Structure formats: C-alpha cells, structure tokens
Amino acid sequence: AQTVTQSQPEMSVQEAETVTLSCTYDTSESDYYLFWYKQPPSRQMILVIRQEAYKQQNATENRFSVNFQKAAKSFSLKISDSQLGDAAMYFCASIRTPGSARQLTFGSGTQLTVLP
Amino acid sequence: NAGVMQNPRHLVRRRGQEARLRCSPMKGHSHVYWYRQLPEEGLKFMVYLQKENIIDESGMPKERFSAEFPKEGPSILRIQQVVRGDSAAYFCASSPRQAPGNTIYFGEGSWLTVV
C-alpha cells in the first residue's frame, strides 16, 4: 500500500515570493509516479506537475518545480514568483506503475494563501 | 478536446432517495475512475472501470454504491438510499489506454448534498 503525507495544513506566501510545499510518501514499489494537483476555490482538480520515479532529473513546469529525493521519499513543490491565482489547496499524490491498479493515493492537502 | 464532463454539478437528495452521477471521459479515454472527497479531506479512490468492466472496486462501500461504464454512454455512479454521510464531492477522472506517466485527468466534480 502507498501512503502520502503532507505535514503542512496551511502555508502563506507574499506575492512574487517563493514557497515550498512538503510531501513525503511511502511505497514498496520500485517504479511509480508522483503528482501535484491544485484545487482552487472552484474545486476543480488541476494537474500541476508530475515526476517519474525512475528519472533523477527534477520536473519543471514554468514557475513550478519539484525537489524529488527518492532515497528520502520526499517530493516537495516549489512555486516561484507566486501569483494571486496560485492560491489553492495543493494535493500531493502517488500512483503505481502502468499495468497495475491505477489508484491515485492523495495526501491530505496544503492550503496555500498568497498575500498581496 | 473537451475535458472530463460530469453532471450534475450539484445534486440535492433527501435521505433514502437515490443519487445518480454521470461522467463522460475525455475523447479517446477508455479508463474511468471515481473518487470521493469528504469535507476538509483529500480525495479517496472508489472504483476503476474500463468499458463494460469493473477493474478495481476496492474503495467502494460494500452496500448502496455501484458503478458502471457501459459500452455506449457515460459512466454512472449510483448511490441508493442516500444518508447524510454520503454528502461529498464526487470526482470522475479518465485516462487513455496507454497513459504516459499514468496521468489522470479530473472532471470538475459533482457535489452531493443529502438533506
């Protein structure tokens, strides 16, 4: 079974500043994928970034990047140049390899507030 | 390419009634998933379906809940004899058969309120 832990229920950041959201996970699988999803007030689940566990290079999507530490089972999200539209609940999630049951396991979320 | 479509977006049911939530996956996607989000919680997996088959229903409550994904038409999540504890957001998601990175795309959710 996989577990995902987000230890920061709430975070805040000043507009234009950088913030890092933490996520740790536990899995017995050797190959898996990790994701960050964003849930704004509209409640839609929006994929922010994904990381293949077999890739050492950290994924980057514009202002969003991850720090993937496989040995430590850590997968943090860094948001640079924070914007008001980044305010949302952020969920870290994991999934096992293709061919197995495609269950996403979610953390409990981190509510990010962006201060003007 | 339209995204995952869910309807209704909001549904109010009295205790004991039935709730039916519909989901049309993205074009070209043959895998559908249902997740439930209780207030102040993360999403929890319920069921994974392919066309006409339930692949994994390990997250489904044993009673009153059922899901289908027929050969034609949307996937349906059915909740019989609803209770107050069923009030939640129900998210449908889909992925193509060969999903790169297993990326799963979510709909906007259906909010069920049981009064």
mmCIF file of C-alpha atoms in Angstrom:
data_model
loop_
_atom_site.group_PDB
_atom_site.id
_atom_site.type_symbol
_atom_site.label_atom_id
_atom_site.label_comp_id
_atom_site.label_asym_id
_atom_site.label_seq_id
_atom_site.Cartn_x
_atom_site.Cartn_y
_atom_site.Cartn_z
ATOM 1 C CA ALA A 1 0.000 0.000 0.000
ATOM 2 C CA GLN A 2 1.096 3.533 -0.639
ATOM 3 C CA THR A 3 0.763 6.430 1.780
ATOM 4 C CA VAL A 4 1.259 10.133 1.145
ATOM 5 C CA THR A 5 1.818 12.659 3.915
ATOM 6 C CA GLN A 6 1.563 16.419 3.751
ATOM 7 C CA SER A 7 2.593 17.833 7.103
ATOM 8 C CA GLN A 8 1.685 21.460 6.394
ATOM 9 C CA PRO A 9 -2.092 22.025 6.551
ATOM 10 C CA GLU A 10 -1.639 25.710 5.694
ATOM 11 C CA MET A 11 1.045 27.871 4.141
ATOM 12 C CA SER A 12 1.187 31.502 3.100
ATOM 13 C CA VAL A 13 3.477 33.402 0.774
ATOM 14 C CA GLN A 14 3.860 37.001 -0.278
ATOM 15 C CA GLU A 15 3.061 37.730 -3.899
ATOM 16 C CA ALA A 16 6.176 37.381 -6.125
ATOM 17 C CA GLU A 17 7.994 35.374 -3.461
ATOM 18 C CA THR A 18 8.888 31.673 -3.482
ATOM 19 C CA VAL A 19 7.224 28.974 -1.395
ATOM 20 C CA THR A 20 7.914 25.261 -0.947
ATOM 21 C CA LEU A 21 5.226 22.726 -0.076
ATOM 22 C CA SER A 22 6.363 19.473 1.519
ATOM 23 C CA CYS A 23 5.303 15.932 0.733
ATOM 24 C CA THR A 24 6.623 12.574 1.836
ATOM 25 C CA TYR A 25 5.430 9.191 0.690
ATOM 26 C CA ASP A 26 5.898 5.577 1.474
ATOM 27 C CA THR A 27 5.800 2.786 -1.050
ATOM 28 C CA SER A 28 7.224 -0.677 -1.531
ATOM 29 C CA GLU A 29 7.150 -0.286 -5.304
ATOM 30 C CA SER A 30 10.329 0.301 -7.287
ATOM 31 C CA ASP A 31 8.615 2.200 -10.060
ATOM 32 C CA TYR A 32 5.901 4.767 -9.529
ATOM 33 C CA TYR A 33 4.816 8.275 -10.402
ATOM 34 C CA LEU A 34 4.276 11.331 -8.257
ATOM 35 C CA PHE A 35 1.991 14.270 -8.877
ATOM 36 C CA TRP A 36 0.999 17.631 -7.522
ATOM 37 C CA TYR A 37 -2.621 18.661 -8.079
ATOM 38 C CA LYS A 38 -4.090 22.076 -7.398
ATOM 39 C CA GLN A 39 -7.666 22.613 -6.231
ATOM 40 C CA PRO A 40 -8.689 26.290 -6.429
ATOM 41 C CA PRO A 41 -11.914 27.637 -4.909
ATOM 42 C CA SER A 42 -13.780 26.337 -7.971
ATOM 43 C CA ARG A 43 -12.903 22.872 -6.546
ATOM 44 C CA GLN A 44 -11.679 21.517 -9.894
ATOM 45 C CA MET A 45 -8.636 19.244 -9.654
ATOM 46 C CA ILE A 46 -5.880 20.581 -11.896
ATOM 47 C CA LEU A 47 -2.653 18.730 -12.598
ATOM 48 C CA VAL A 48 0.321 20.969 -11.796
ATOM 49 C CA ILE A 49 3.320 18.711 -12.330
ATOM 50 C CA ARG A 50 4.320 15.052 -12.445
ATOM 51 C CA GLN A 51 7.510 13.108 -11.819
ATOM 52 C CA GLU A 52 8.538 9.621 -12.907
ATOM 53 C CA ALA A 53 10.364 7.884 -10.082
ATOM 54 C CA TYR A 54 12.977 6.355 -12.388
ATOM 55 C CA LYS A 55 14.033 9.810 -13.596
ATOM 56 C CA GLN A 56 16.619 11.556 -11.467
ATOM 57 C CA GLN A 57 16.044 14.933 -13.049
ATOM 58 C CA ASN A 58 13.530 17.082 -11.206
ATOM 59 C CA ALA A 59 10.431 18.005 -13.214
ATOM 60 C CA THR A 60 9.777 21.656 -14.030
ATOM 61 C CA GLU A 61 6.703 23.397 -15.421
ATOM 62 C CA ASN A 62 7.200 27.147 -15.781
ATOM 63 C CA ARG A 63 7.133 28.591 -12.240
ATOM 64 C CA PHE A 64 6.554 25.172 -10.669
ATOM 65 C CA SER A 65 9.359 22.739 -9.928
ATOM 66 C CA VAL A 66 9.855 19.751 -7.680
ATOM 67 C CA ASN A 67 12.641 18.550 -5.450
ATOM 68 C CA PHE A 68 12.469 14.773 -5.734
ATOM 69 C CA GLN A 69 14.599 12.907 -3.189
ATOM 70 C CA LYS A 70 13.967 9.232 -3.916
ATOM 71 C CA ALA A 71 16.038 7.817 -1.074
ATOM 72 C CA ALA A 72 14.326 10.079 1.419
ATOM 73 C CA LYS A 73 10.926 9.517 -0.259
ATOM 74 C CA SER A 74 10.389 13.237 -0.412
ATOM 75 C CA PHE A 75 8.634 15.171 -3.177
ATOM 76 C CA SER A 76 8.341 18.886 -2.469
ATOM 77 C CA LEU A 77 6.793 21.514 -4.744
ATOM 78 C CA LYS A 78 8.434 24.895 -5.220
ATOM 79 C CA ILE A 79 6.382 27.775 -6.579
ATOM 80 C CA SER A 80 8.466 30.715 -7.768
ATOM 81 C CA ASP A 81 7.218 34.259 -8.309
ATOM 82 C CA SER A 82 3.946 33.417 -6.568
ATOM 83 C CA GLN A 83 0.796 34.916 -8.052
ATOM 84 C CA LEU A 84 -2.614 35.546 -6.535
ATOM 85 C CA GLY A 85 -4.020 32.868 -8.824
ATOM 86 C CA ASP A 86 -1.796 30.285 -7.168
ATOM 87 C CA ALA A 87 -3.952 30.422 -4.051
ATOM 88 C CA ALA A 88 -5.495 26.980 -3.734
ATOM 89 C CA MET A 89 -5.381 23.668 -1.922
ATOM 90 C CA TYR A 90 -2.439 21.629 -3.170
ATOM 91 C CA PHE A 91 -2.501 17.848 -3.067
ATOM 92 C CA CYS A 92 0.459 15.545 -3.452
ATOM 93 C CA ALA A 93 -0.381 12.146 -4.962
ATOM 94 C CA SER A 94 1.304 8.924 -5.997
ATOM 95 C CA ILE A 95 0.439 6.055 -8.296
ATOM 96 C CA ARG A 96 1.988 2.700 -9.053
ATOM 97 C CA THR A 97 3.365 1.654 -12.420
ATOM 98 C CA PRO A 98 1.325 1.038 -15.561
ATOM 99 C CA GLY A 99 -0.313 -2.356 -15.645
ATOM 100 C CA SER A 100 -1.279 -2.315 -12.008
ATOM 101 C CA ALA A 101 -4.376 -0.856 -10.455
ATOM 102 C CA ARG A 102 -4.427 2.820 -11.265
ATOM 103 C CA GLN A 103 -5.203 4.166 -7.844
ATOM 104 C CA LEU A 104 -4.006 7.616 -7.036
ATOM 105 C CA THR A 105 -3.208 7.963 -3.368
ATOM 106 C CA PHE A 106 -3.610 11.546 -2.151
ATOM 107 C CA GLY A 107 -2.194 13.426 0.788
ATOM 108 C CA SER A 108 -4.446 15.495 2.996
ATOM 109 C CA GLY A 109 -3.555 18.748 1.244
ATOM 110 C CA THR A 110 -1.889 22.080 1.972
ATOM 111 C CA GLN A 111 -3.961 25.261 1.771
ATOM 112 C CA LEU A 112 -1.813 27.974 0.177
ATOM 113 C CA THR A 113 -2.665 31.615 0.705
ATOM 114 C CA VAL A 114 -0.986 34.258 -1.439
ATOM 115 C CA LEU A 115 -0.756 37.654 0.218
ATOM 116 C CA PRO A 116 -0.836 40.769 -1.967
ATOM 117 C CA ASN B 1 -10.794 18.330 -26.989
ATOM 118 C CA ALA B 2 -13.376 18.591 -24.247
ATOM 119 C CA GLY B 3 -12.294 17.574 -20.799
ATOM 120 C CA VAL B 4 -13.924 15.099 -18.456
ATOM 121 C CA MET B 5 -17.575 16.071 -18.195
ATOM 122 C CA GLN B 6 -19.576 15.435 -15.067
ATOM 123 C CA ASN B 7 -23.214 16.089 -14.371
ATOM 124 C CA PRO B 8 -24.998 17.204 -12.450
ATOM 125 C CA ARG B 9 -22.566 19.628 -10.831
ATOM 126 C CA HIS B 10 -24.794 19.918 -7.787
ATOM 127 C CA LEU B 11 -27.380 17.462 -6.574
ATOM 128 C CA VAL B 12 -29.603 17.619 -3.514
ATOM 129 C CA ARG B 13 -31.298 14.467 -2.297
ATOM 130 C CA ARG B 14 -33.402 13.629 0.733
ATOM 131 C CA ARG B 15 -32.358 10.746 2.928
ATOM 132 C CA GLY B 16 -33.466 7.462 1.396
ATOM 133 C CA GLN B 17 -33.518 8.687 -2.201
ATOM 134 C CA GLU B 18 -31.200 7.592 -4.985
ATOM 135 C CA ALA B 19 -28.406 9.667 -6.472
ATOM 136 C CA ARG B 20 -27.023 9.123 -9.977
ATOM 137 C CA LEU B 21 -23.869 10.859 -11.061
ATOM 138 C CA ARG B 22 -22.732 10.773 -14.669
ATOM 139 C CA CYS B 23 -19.302 11.052 -16.195
ATOM 140 C CA SER B 24 -18.206 11.289 -19.812
ATOM 141 C CA PRO B 25 -14.459 10.717 -20.145
ATOM 142 C CA MET B 26 -12.190 12.697 -22.390
ATOM 143 C CA LYS B 27 -12.299 11.693 -26.046
ATOM 144 C CA GLY B 28 -10.099 8.691 -26.633
ATOM 145 C CA HIS B 29 -10.000 7.712 -22.966
ATOM 146 C CA SER B 30 -11.193 4.229 -22.105
ATOM 147 C CA HIS B 31 -10.369 4.223 -18.392
ATOM 148 C CA VAL B 32 -12.630 5.899 -15.837
ATOM 149 C CA TYR B 33 -12.114 6.410 -12.118
ATOM 150 C CA TRP B 34 -14.346 7.697 -9.361
ATOM 151 C CA TYR B 35 -13.005 9.462 -6.290
ATOM 152 C CA ARG B 36 -14.819 10.899 -3.297
ATOM 153 C CA GLN B 37 -13.797 13.982 -1.341
ATOM 154 C CA LEU B 38 -15.357 14.444 2.054
ATOM 155 C CA PRO B 39 -15.329 17.963 3.537
ATOM 156 C CA GLU B 40 -11.838 19.101 4.580
ATOM 157 C CA GLU B 41 -10.241 15.894 3.286
ATOM 158 C CA GLY B 42 -8.252 14.706 0.284
ATOM 159 C CA LEU B 43 -9.668 12.560 -2.476
ATOM 160 C CA LYS B 44 -10.174 8.865 -1.819
ATOM 161 C CA PHE B 45 -10.264 6.273 -4.582
ATOM 162 C CA MET B 46 -13.546 4.450 -5.042
ATOM 163 C CA VAL B 47 -13.572 2.476 -8.282
ATOM 164 C CA TYR B 48 -11.717 2.000 -11.573
ATOM 165 C CA LEU B 49 -13.578 0.901 -14.693
ATOM 166 C CA GLN B 50 -12.907 0.157 -18.307
ATOM 167 C CA LYS B 51 -15.660 -0.220 -20.875
ATOM 168 C CA GLU B 52 -18.156 -2.772 -19.507
ATOM 169 C CA ASN B 53 -15.728 -3.937 -16.823
ATOM 170 C CA ILE B 54 -15.054 -3.066 -13.217
ATOM 171 C CA ILE B 55 -11.307 -3.417 -12.752
ATOM 172 C CA ASP B 56 -10.882 -2.358 -9.137
ATOM 173 C CA GLU B 57 -13.673 -1.508 -6.718
ATOM 174 C CA SER B 58 -11.641 -1.812 -3.553
ATOM 175 C CA GLY B 59 -12.593 1.722 -2.457
ATOM 176 C CA MET B 60 -16.336 1.322 -2.888
ATOM 177 C CA PRO B 61 -18.536 0.954 0.182
ATOM 178 C CA LYS B 62 -19.921 -2.563 0.246
ATOM 179 C CA GLU B 63 -23.550 -1.510 0.256
ATOM 180 C CA ARG B 64 -25.674 1.036 -1.596
ATOM 181 C CA PHE B 65 -22.900 2.107 -4.014
ATOM 182 C CA SER B 66 -22.465 0.810 -7.541
ATOM 183 C CA ALA B 67 -20.738 1.938 -10.717
ATOM 184 C CA GLU B 68 -20.912 1.063 -14.356
ATOM 185 C CA PHE B 69 -19.282 2.090 -17.606
ATOM 186 C CA PRO B 70 -21.411 0.699 -20.433
ATOM 187 C CA LYS B 71 -20.292 0.128 -23.975
ATOM 188 C CA GLU B 72 -22.257 3.199 -25.046
ATOM 189 C CA GLY B 73 -22.842 6.255 -22.905
ATOM 190 C CA PRO B 74 -21.317 7.755 -19.787
ATOM 191 C CA SER B 75 -20.107 6.091 -16.648
ATOM 192 C CA ILE B 76 -22.653 6.152 -13.830
ATOM 193 C CA LEU B 77 -22.034 6.206 -10.094
ATOM 194 C CA ARG B 78 -25.198 5.206 -8.311
ATOM 195 C CA ILE B 79 -25.889 5.663 -4.621
ATOM 196 C CA GLN B 80 -29.042 4.070 -3.293
ATOM 197 C CA GLN B 81 -30.865 5.104 -0.120
ATOM 198 C CA VAL B 82 -28.561 8.048 0.500
ATOM 199 C CA VAL B 83 -27.633 9.073 4.036
ATOM 200 C CA ARG B 84 -26.213 12.348 5.368
ATOM 201 C CA GLY B 85 -22.722 10.852 5.413
ATOM 202 C CA ASP B 86 -22.830 10.484 1.622
ATOM 203 C CA SER B 87 -22.691 14.268 1.280
ATOM 204 C CA ALA B 88 -19.421 14.882 -0.534
ATOM 205 C CA ALA B 89 -17.831 15.882 -3.806
ATOM 206 C CA TYR B 90 -17.570 13.014 -6.247
ATOM 207 C CA PHE B 91 -14.871 13.359 -8.857
ATOM 208 C CA CYS B 92 -14.627 11.403 -12.049
ATOM 209 C CA ALA B 93 -11.321 11.065 -13.858
ATOM 210 C CA SER B 94 -10.170 9.409 -17.050
ATOM 211 C CA SER B 95 -7.009 8.297 -18.767
ATOM 212 C CA PRO B 96 -6.188 6.804 -22.141
ATOM 213 C CA ARG B 97 -5.351 3.149 -22.532
ATOM 214 C CA GLN B 98 -1.654 3.878 -22.683
ATOM 215 C CA ALA B 99 -1.419 6.805 -20.336
ATOM 216 C CA PRO B 100 2.027 8.380 -20.428
ATOM 217 C CA GLY B 101 3.135 8.690 -16.872
ATOM 218 C CA ASN B 102 -0.230 7.357 -15.828
ATOM 219 C CA THR B 103 -1.595 10.891 -15.934
ATOM 220 C CA ILE B 104 -5.198 11.020 -14.892
ATOM 221 C CA TYR B 105 -7.414 13.982 -15.777
ATOM 222 C CA PHE B 106 -10.213 15.027 -13.486
ATOM 223 C CA GLY B 107 -13.629 16.456 -14.110
ATOM 224 C CA GLU B 108 -14.990 19.389 -12.138
ATOM 225 C CA GLY B 109 -16.781 17.189 -9.648
ATOM 226 C CA SER B 110 -20.372 16.585 -8.622
ATOM 227 C CA TRP B 111 -21.452 17.900 -5.239
ATOM 228 C CA LEU B 112 -23.995 15.737 -3.484
ATOM 229 C CA THR B 113 -25.882 17.181 -0.547
ATOM 230 C CA VAL B 114 -28.162 14.901 1.442
ATOM 231 C CA VAL B 115 -30.797 16.695 3.496
#
